[in-house]
Amino acid sequence: MKIHQISTILFAILTLFFGNVLSAQTVRKTAQGINFSAQQLDISVQFYSSNTVRIYKTPKGRPYVKTSLAVTAKPEKTALIFAQKGKNYMIKSKEIQVDVNTETGGVYFSDLSGKQLLHEKDYGTQFSALNDGGTPSFKVRTGFLLDKDEAIFGVGQILDNKFNRRNSAHHLQNENMSTYSPFFHSVKGYAVFWDNYSISEFNDNPQELSFESLGHCSDYYFMYGGNADGVISKIRALTGKAPMLPLWAYGFFQSKERYNTQEESLDVVKKYRELKVPLDVIIQDWRYWPEFNKTDSAWNSQSFDQLRFPNPKKWVDDIHQLNAKLLIVTWPGFGPKTAQRKEFDSKNMIINFDTWPPNSGARPYDVFNPQALNIYWKYLNKGIFSHIGNDGWWLDSTEPDHINKKDSDFNLPTNLGSYRSVKNGFSLMHNKGIATHQRETNDQKRVVILTRSGFVGQQLYGSNTWSGDVNSTWDMLEKQIPAALNYTLIGIPNWNSDIGGFFAGRWRKGGGNKNPEFQELYVRWMQFGTFSPMMRSHGTDLPREIWNFGEKGSWCFDAQEKMIKLRYRLLPYIYSTSWDVSRNDGTFMRPLMMDFAKDKKTHDLGNQYLFGRSLMVSPVTKYQVKKWPVYLPKTSGWYNFWTNQFIEGGKTIDTDAPIEIVPLYVKAGSIIPLGPDVQYASEKKWDSLDISIYAGADGKFILYEDEGDNYNYEKGAFSEITFLWSDDNKTLNISNRKGSFKGMLNTRKFNLRLISKSAKAQETRSIAYDGSQISIKF
């Protein structure tokens, strides 16, 4: 008999037996858990599923109905067992056990073997009354007890060059370059999401881990996944799955601050095509709108200056004819002379503080008002999306920027309360408004959003967060990596940074783009960008287009071109990884603790990661190095991607790292497809793919394909081809193709290469594949 059947029977028996007892003890059983009172608190324990539990506390006799901005799931009917154990009540599902102390209010989480996962402290929740901008509210705090050596991750993108978040304290206030979420992820295979959007505090010390926020309730979700992939699956089940981005979104993006005319940006695309350097996306930064006496009073009017952008529809059409795409910037703040600002002002939908740019009078709209989201899209759609047919959005300043900041500004009202009480949810709601409205307007174009901030759940909206306006320095490049890995561990898979760093004025002395150190920094950053979910060059002070660093044939040009071309050859691997992210809750940038949690060396290792499930990258972040240390985790063998040299795991090696080489290793048992050389992502069909099989372990890879840029995949319009490698039998099995879509290849060629532990022992085969199962013996 299966465990859920046993649970259902026991549930019925114990419900009859304990029904009156629960009532006598003032513990009220509900369909999904229990309610009780302790320590002057009303407490609810509610199972959302067999592995996710919501703990909700309010001051006794002060009920509060909370509507989550991030949580989209509804509680599932879950079979539960209830029992009393002394002062504690136990609630058990088929996956976890929750014990509650009805005197102290403490909540204890365990697995089914009884092994403790997390202990909410007895007497650990506190409500302290305070005045929130004229409204009675509380400072709410809850503490937890962790194991002494338990590694935790998440909390957000924090540029402090640390990976393991133990013994750290953070003021959770989203700003440029600081993107926080009150979420931590344990190496033990569970996570906690503190569902609060106010400016908050996170603190972990030897005595406890705590969250402290503004609000009317203590509201958190405990999720048990068993491992890191399981945790990410649970937070996405709770807050939303990540949709597929289009194939072109994994190509190369070029931008700068800023292209002044439509011809300037169009010429950039033309030159990439002339040089035969791949490019998929050009981005238009700010001030394409009319400027009145340079005062920015028409800031973000979402319209075009007729002198500099005389025919924006033709501009976009010309970009499309060059087989490129356009992302265009839009901001959350509006200058006083814009039509949007006037309407928002008339309806009290402005948060009344100064935002970027300084001295312009620009102010942000109230993203927490659903009607304001509708109005924002009305203008954005009329002025840009349906007018010119752009392909995606650059949402800048989504924290948002706060100029001449005053404490009283945080008391300003929004539709959901004081600005202080909801600030960290600003980006989430702004992204949501644009993504949902675009999809309602045109369901045949996948939403692509580049945004400067984020919050748990933002993965639902096709958003890719970048790290903000970072400085162009070696130490800042180094800080990007653990920041990105912790950000992805809160469940948001899409992240990127400005290749080369945003502010590059320091490099003007000594030659600017021809400064040898800046050139090397830019190349190393591009190597990192090659193995990020979005590969995007952007910055100010110095132009970033490839020809500014030298002519074709010069080392800096060629090193960049090499990485851009590698990115495009990896598109079948990357796009299939995107499907794994969307369908299976996978992760692009996988810190090594995800796949090698039992190897404790990985718990503090935040400077290298797996890109997808097979490629391990260790970006170089120092100047003029020839060797670079790389840790090869235990339980796997590893191949140098460039030389095919095999090395057993469980040690640190010094690998060759000349300027044109990023240390890159392939896990034994991997199957890596490489596509054709192309100038843009969809230029050629994948009718002849090179498939490399790395011997030393069994392997599996699913090659995914679809129509490329619509939502038909949600209706089943896609195909999967599964490759299975049996290392003992030296046999590759290619499955029957599953599924179909318009324009699908019916036949193709696979060029197979078996790479063995001896670099010289390689076998190659070329086979025709018509969608039917085939086995190849090596």
PDB file of N, CA, C and O in Angstrom, residues 407-444:
ATOM      1  N   ASP A 407      13.692  60.624   4.973  1.00  0.00           N
ATOM      2  CA  ASP A 407      13.000  59.588   5.737  1.00  0.00           C
ATOM      3  C   ASP A 407      11.492  59.686   5.560  1.00  0.00           C
ATOM      4  O   ASP A 407      10.794  58.669   5.490  1.00  0.00           O
ATOM      5  N   SER A 408      10.993  60.906   5.469  1.00  0.00           N
ATOM      6  CA  SER A 408       9.540  61.082   5.341  1.00  0.00           C
ATOM      7  C   SER A 408       9.004  60.538   4.022  1.00  0.00           C
ATOM      8  O   SER A 408       7.815  60.221   3.917  1.00  0.00           O
ATOM      9  N   ASP A 409       9.876  60.388   3.010  1.00  0.00           N
ATOM     10  CA  ASP A 409       9.425  59.845   1.732  1.00  0.00           C
ATOM     11  C   ASP A 409       8.875  58.431   1.895  1.00  0.00           C
ATOM     12  O   ASP A 409       7.976  58.024   1.154  1.00  0.00           O
ATOM     13  N   PHE A 410       9.415  57.708   2.846  1.00  0.00           N
ATOM     14  CA  PHE A 410       8.996  56.311   3.018  1.00  0.00           C
ATOM     15  C   PHE A 410       7.623  56.206   3.690  1.00  0.00           C
ATOM     16  O   PHE A 410       7.033  55.130   3.718  1.00  0.00           O
ATOM     17  N   ASN A 411       7.132  57.347   4.212  1.00  0.00           N
ATOM     18  CA  ASN A 411       5.769  57.370   4.761  1.00  0.00           C
ATOM     19  C   ASN A 411       4.719  57.634   3.690  1.00  0.00           C
ATOM     20  O   ASN A 411       3.516  57.545   3.969  1.00  0.00           O
ATOM     21  N   LEU A 412       5.177  57.974   2.488  1.00  0.00           N
ATOM     22  CA  LEU A 412       4.230  58.325   1.425  1.00  0.00           C
ATOM     23  C   LEU A 412       3.282  57.171   1.130  1.00  0.00           C
ATOM     24  O   LEU A 412       3.675  56.003   1.179  1.00  0.00           O
ATOM     25  N   PRO A 413       2.031  57.481   0.810  1.00  0.00           N
ATOM     26  CA  PRO A 413       1.038  56.416   0.598  1.00  0.00           C
ATOM     27  C   PRO A 413       1.166  55.763  -0.768  1.00  0.00           C
ATOM     28  O   PRO A 413       1.496  56.401  -1.769  1.00  0.00           O
ATOM     29  N   THR A 414       0.889  54.477  -0.819  1.00  0.00           N
ATOM     30  CA  THR A 414       0.647  53.743  -2.058  1.00  0.00           C
ATOM     31  C   THR A 414      -0.722  53.089  -1.927  1.00  0.00           C
ATOM     32  O   THR A 414      -1.361  53.180  -0.876  1.00  0.00           O
ATOM     33  N   ASN A 415      -1.127  52.403  -2.931  1.00  0.00           N
ATOM     34  CA  ASN A 415      -2.430  51.737  -2.898  1.00  0.00           C
ATOM     35  C   ASN A 415      -2.476  50.634  -1.844  1.00  0.00           C
ATOM     36  O   ASN A 415      -3.565  50.243  -1.411  1.00  0.00           O
ATOM     37  N   LEU A 416      -1.305  50.150  -1.412  1.00  0.00           N
ATOM     38  CA  LEU A 416      -1.266  49.043  -0.453  1.00  0.00           C
ATOM     39  C   LEU A 416      -0.711  49.440   0.909  1.00  0.00           C
ATOM     40  O   LEU A 416      -0.458  48.573   1.741  1.00  0.00           O
ATOM     41  N   GLY A 417      -0.520  50.731   1.138  1.00  0.00           N
ATOM     42  CA  GLY A 417       0.045  51.163   2.410  1.00  0.00           C
ATOM     43  C   GLY A 417       1.228  52.067   2.173  1.00  0.00           C
ATOM     44  O   GLY A 417       1.445  52.558   1.055  1.00  0.00           O
ATOM     45  N   SER A 418       2.012  52.305   3.209  1.00  0.00           N
ATOM     46  CA  SER A 418       3.150  53.206   3.068  1.00  0.00           C
ATOM     47  C   SER A 418       4.160  52.646   2.075  1.00  0.00           C
ATOM     48  O   SER A 418       4.272  51.431   1.886  1.00  0.00           O
ATOM     49  N   TYR A 419       4.918  53.538   1.454  1.00  0.00           N
ATOM     50  CA  TYR A 419       5.972  53.111   0.531  1.00  0.00           C
ATOM     51  C   TYR A 419       6.968  52.215   1.247  1.00  0.00           C
ATOM     52  O   TYR A 419       7.445  51.222   0.684  1.00  0.00           O
ATOM     53  N   ARG A 420       7.274  52.533   2.494  1.00  0.00           N
ATOM     54  CA  ARG A 420       8.200  51.720   3.289  1.00  0.00           C
ATOM     55  C   ARG A 420       7.723  50.266   3.392  1.00  0.00           C
ATOM     56  O   ARG A 420       8.517  49.337   3.361  1.00  0.00           O
ATOM     57  N   SER A 421       6.414  50.073   3.487  1.00  0.00           N
ATOM     58  CA  SER A 421       5.872  48.742   3.754  1.00  0.00           C
ATOM     59  C   SER A 421       5.836  47.844   2.522  1.00  0.00           C
ATOM     60  O   SER A 421       5.630  46.636   2.647  1.00  0.00           O
ATOM     61  N   VAL A 422       6.038  48.430   1.319  1.00  0.00           N
ATOM     62  CA  VAL A 422       5.940  47.624   0.091  1.00  0.00           C
ATOM     63  C   VAL A 422       7.102  47.848  -0.869  1.00  0.00           C
ATOM     64  O   VAL A 422       7.125  47.247  -1.945  1.00  0.00           O
ATOM     65  N   LYS A 423       8.061  48.650  -0.484  1.00  0.00           N
ATOM     66  CA  LYS A 423       9.108  49.081  -1.422  1.00  0.00           C
ATOM     67  C   LYS A 423       9.759  47.941  -2.181  1.00  0.00           C
ATOM     68  O   LYS A 423       9.969  48.017  -3.397  1.00  0.00           O
ATOM     69  N   ASN A 424      10.112  46.843  -1.489  1.00  0.00           N
ATOM     70  CA  ASN A 424      10.885  45.790  -2.145  1.00  0.00           C
ATOM     71  C   ASN A 424      10.079  45.017  -3.184  1.00  0.00           C
ATOM     72  O   ASN A 424      10.646  44.264  -3.964  1.00  0.00           O
ATOM     73  N   GLY A 425       8.764  45.217  -3.213  1.00  0.00           N
ATOM     74  CA  GLY A 425       7.934  44.580  -4.230  1.00  0.00           C
ATOM     75  C   GLY A 425       7.726  45.424  -5.474  1.00  0.00           C
ATOM     76  O   GLY A 425       6.989  45.019  -6.372  1.00  0.00           O
ATOM     77  N   PHE A 426       8.393  46.586  -5.557  1.00  0.00           N
ATOM     78  CA  PHE A 426       8.154  47.508  -6.673  1.00  0.00           C
ATOM     79  C   PHE A 426       8.471  46.850  -8.018  1.00  0.00           C
ATOM     80  O   PHE A 426       7.670  46.860  -8.953  1.00  0.00           O
ATOM     81  N   SER A 427       9.656  46.259  -8.121  1.00  0.00           N
ATOM     82  CA  SER A 427      10.061  45.646  -9.395  1.00  0.00           C
ATOM     83  C   SER A 427       9.132  44.504  -9.782  1.00  0.00           C
ATOM     84  O   SER A 427       8.761  44.353 -10.955  1.00  0.00           O
ATOM     85  N   LEU A 428       8.759  43.693  -8.807  1.00  0.00           N
ATOM     86  CA  LEU A 428       7.861  42.568  -9.070  1.00  0.00           C
ATOM     87  C   LEU A 428       6.574  43.046  -9.730  1.00  0.00           C
ATOM     88  O   LEU A 428       6.123  42.493 -10.742  1.00  0.00           O
ATOM     89  N   MET A 429       5.962  44.094  -9.176  1.00  0.00           N
ATOM     90  CA  MET A 429       4.682  44.564  -9.697  1.00  0.00           C
ATOM     91  C   MET A 429       4.839  45.288 -11.034  1.00  0.00           C
ATOM     92  O   MET A 429       3.989  45.166 -11.929  1.00  0.00           O
ATOM     93  N   HIS A 430       5.917  46.051 -11.193  1.00  0.00           N
ATOM     94  CA  HIS A 430       6.163  46.762 -12.452  1.00  0.00           C
ATOM     95  C   HIS A 430       6.367  45.760 -13.590  1.00  0.00           C
ATOM     96  O   HIS A 430       5.786  45.897 -14.675  1.00  0.00           O
ATOM     97  N   ASN A 431       7.180  44.718 -13.332  1.00  0.00           N
ATOM     98  CA  ASN A 431       7.388  43.673 -14.337  1.00  0.00           C
ATOM     99  C   ASN A 431       6.090  42.933 -14.637  1.00  0.00           C
ATOM    100  O   ASN A 431       5.784  42.624 -15.791  1.00  0.00           O
ATOM    101  N   LYS A 432       5.347  42.638 -13.596  1.00  0.00           N
ATOM    102  CA  LYS A 432       4.079  41.927 -13.776  1.00  0.00           C
ATOM    103  C   LYS A 432       3.130  42.708 -14.683  1.00  0.00           C
ATOM    104  O   LYS A 432       2.509  42.140 -15.598  1.00  0.00           O
ATOM    105  N   GLY A 433       3.002  44.010 -14.429  1.00  0.00           N
ATOM    106  CA  GLY A 433       2.073  44.814 -15.213  1.00  0.00           C
ATOM    107  C   GLY A 433       2.397  44.794 -16.695  1.00  0.00           C
ATOM    108  O   GLY A 433       1.512  44.622 -17.539  1.00  0.00           O
ATOM    109  N   ILE A 434       3.663  44.940 -17.037  1.00  0.00           N
ATOM    110  CA  ILE A 434       4.048  44.980 -18.448  1.00  0.00           C
ATOM    111  C   ILE A 434       3.944  43.596 -19.081  1.00  0.00           C
ATOM    112  O   ILE A 434       3.426  43.440 -20.193  1.00  0.00           O
ATOM    113  N   ALA A 435       4.407  42.564 -18.376  1.00  0.00           N
ATOM    114  CA  ALA A 435       4.394  41.215 -18.944  1.00  0.00           C
ATOM    115  C   ALA A 435       2.978  40.722 -19.199  1.00  0.00           C
ATOM    116  O   ALA A 435       2.675  40.179 -20.273  1.00  0.00           O
ATOM    117  N   THR A 436       2.108  40.879 -18.221  1.00  0.00           N
ATOM    118  CA  THR A 436       0.747  40.366 -18.384  1.00  0.00           C
ATOM    119  C   THR A 436      -0.013  41.146 -19.445  1.00  0.00           C
ATOM    120  O   THR A 436      -0.774  40.554 -20.224  1.00  0.00           O
ATOM    121  N   HIS A 437       0.195  42.449 -19.510  1.00  0.00           N
ATOM    122  CA  HIS A 437      -0.500  43.235 -20.525  1.00  0.00           C
ATOM    123  C   HIS A 437       0.030  42.929 -21.922  1.00  0.00           C
ATOM    124  O   HIS A 437      -0.756  42.878 -22.887  1.00  0.00           O
ATOM    125  N   GLN A 438       1.356  42.752 -22.061  1.00  0.00           N
ATOM    126  CA  GLN A 438       1.867  42.437 -23.389  1.00  0.00           C
ATOM    127  C   GLN A 438       1.279  41.121 -23.894  1.00  0.00           C
ATOM    128  O   GLN A 438       0.881  41.002 -25.047  1.00  0.00           O
ATOM    129  N   ARG A 439       1.220  40.140 -23.003  1.00  0.00           N
ATOM    130  CA  ARG A 439       0.715  38.842 -23.443  1.00  0.00           C
ATOM    131  C   ARG A 439      -0.765  38.926 -23.820  1.00  0.00           C
ATOM    132  O   ARG A 439      -1.209  38.264 -24.756  1.00  0.00           O
ATOM    133  N   GLU A 440      -1.507  39.747 -23.118  1.00  0.00           N
ATOM    134  CA  GLU A 440      -2.911  39.944 -23.488  1.00  0.00           C
ATOM    135  C   GLU A 440      -3.033  40.639 -24.843  1.00  0.00           C
ATOM    136  O   GLU A 440      -3.968  40.391 -25.603  1.00  0.00           O
ATOM    137  N   THR A 441      -2.057  41.505 -25.149  1.00  0.00           N
ATOM    138  CA  THR A 441      -2.093  42.266 -26.396  1.00  0.00           C
ATOM    139  C   THR A 441      -1.643  41.426 -27.586  1.00  0.00           C
ATOM    140  O   THR A 441      -2.222  41.506 -28.676  1.00  0.00           O
ATOM    141  N   ASN A 442      -0.579  40.637 -27.401  1.00  0.00           N
ATOM    142  CA  ASN A 442      -0.016  39.846 -28.496  1.00  0.00           C
ATOM    143  C   ASN A 442       0.527  38.545 -27.936  1.00  0.00           C
ATOM    144  O   ASN A 442       1.628  38.507 -27.383  1.00  0.00           O
ATOM    145  N   ASP A 443      -0.223  37.492 -28.100  1.00  0.00           N
ATOM    146  CA  ASP A 443       0.151  36.197 -27.546  1.00  0.00           C
ATOM    147  C   ASP A 443       1.119  35.438 -28.451  1.00  0.00           C
ATOM    148  O   ASP A 443       1.506  34.317 -28.134  1.00  0.00           O
ATOM    149  N   GLN A 444       1.516  36.046 -29.573  1.00  0.00           N
ATOM    150  CA  GLN A 444       2.419  35.365 -30.507  1.00  0.00           C
ATOM    151  C   GLN A 444       3.867  35.822 -30.356  1.00  0.00           C
ATOM    152  O   GLN A 444       4.726  35.409 -31.126  1.00  0.00           O
TER     153      GLN A 444
END
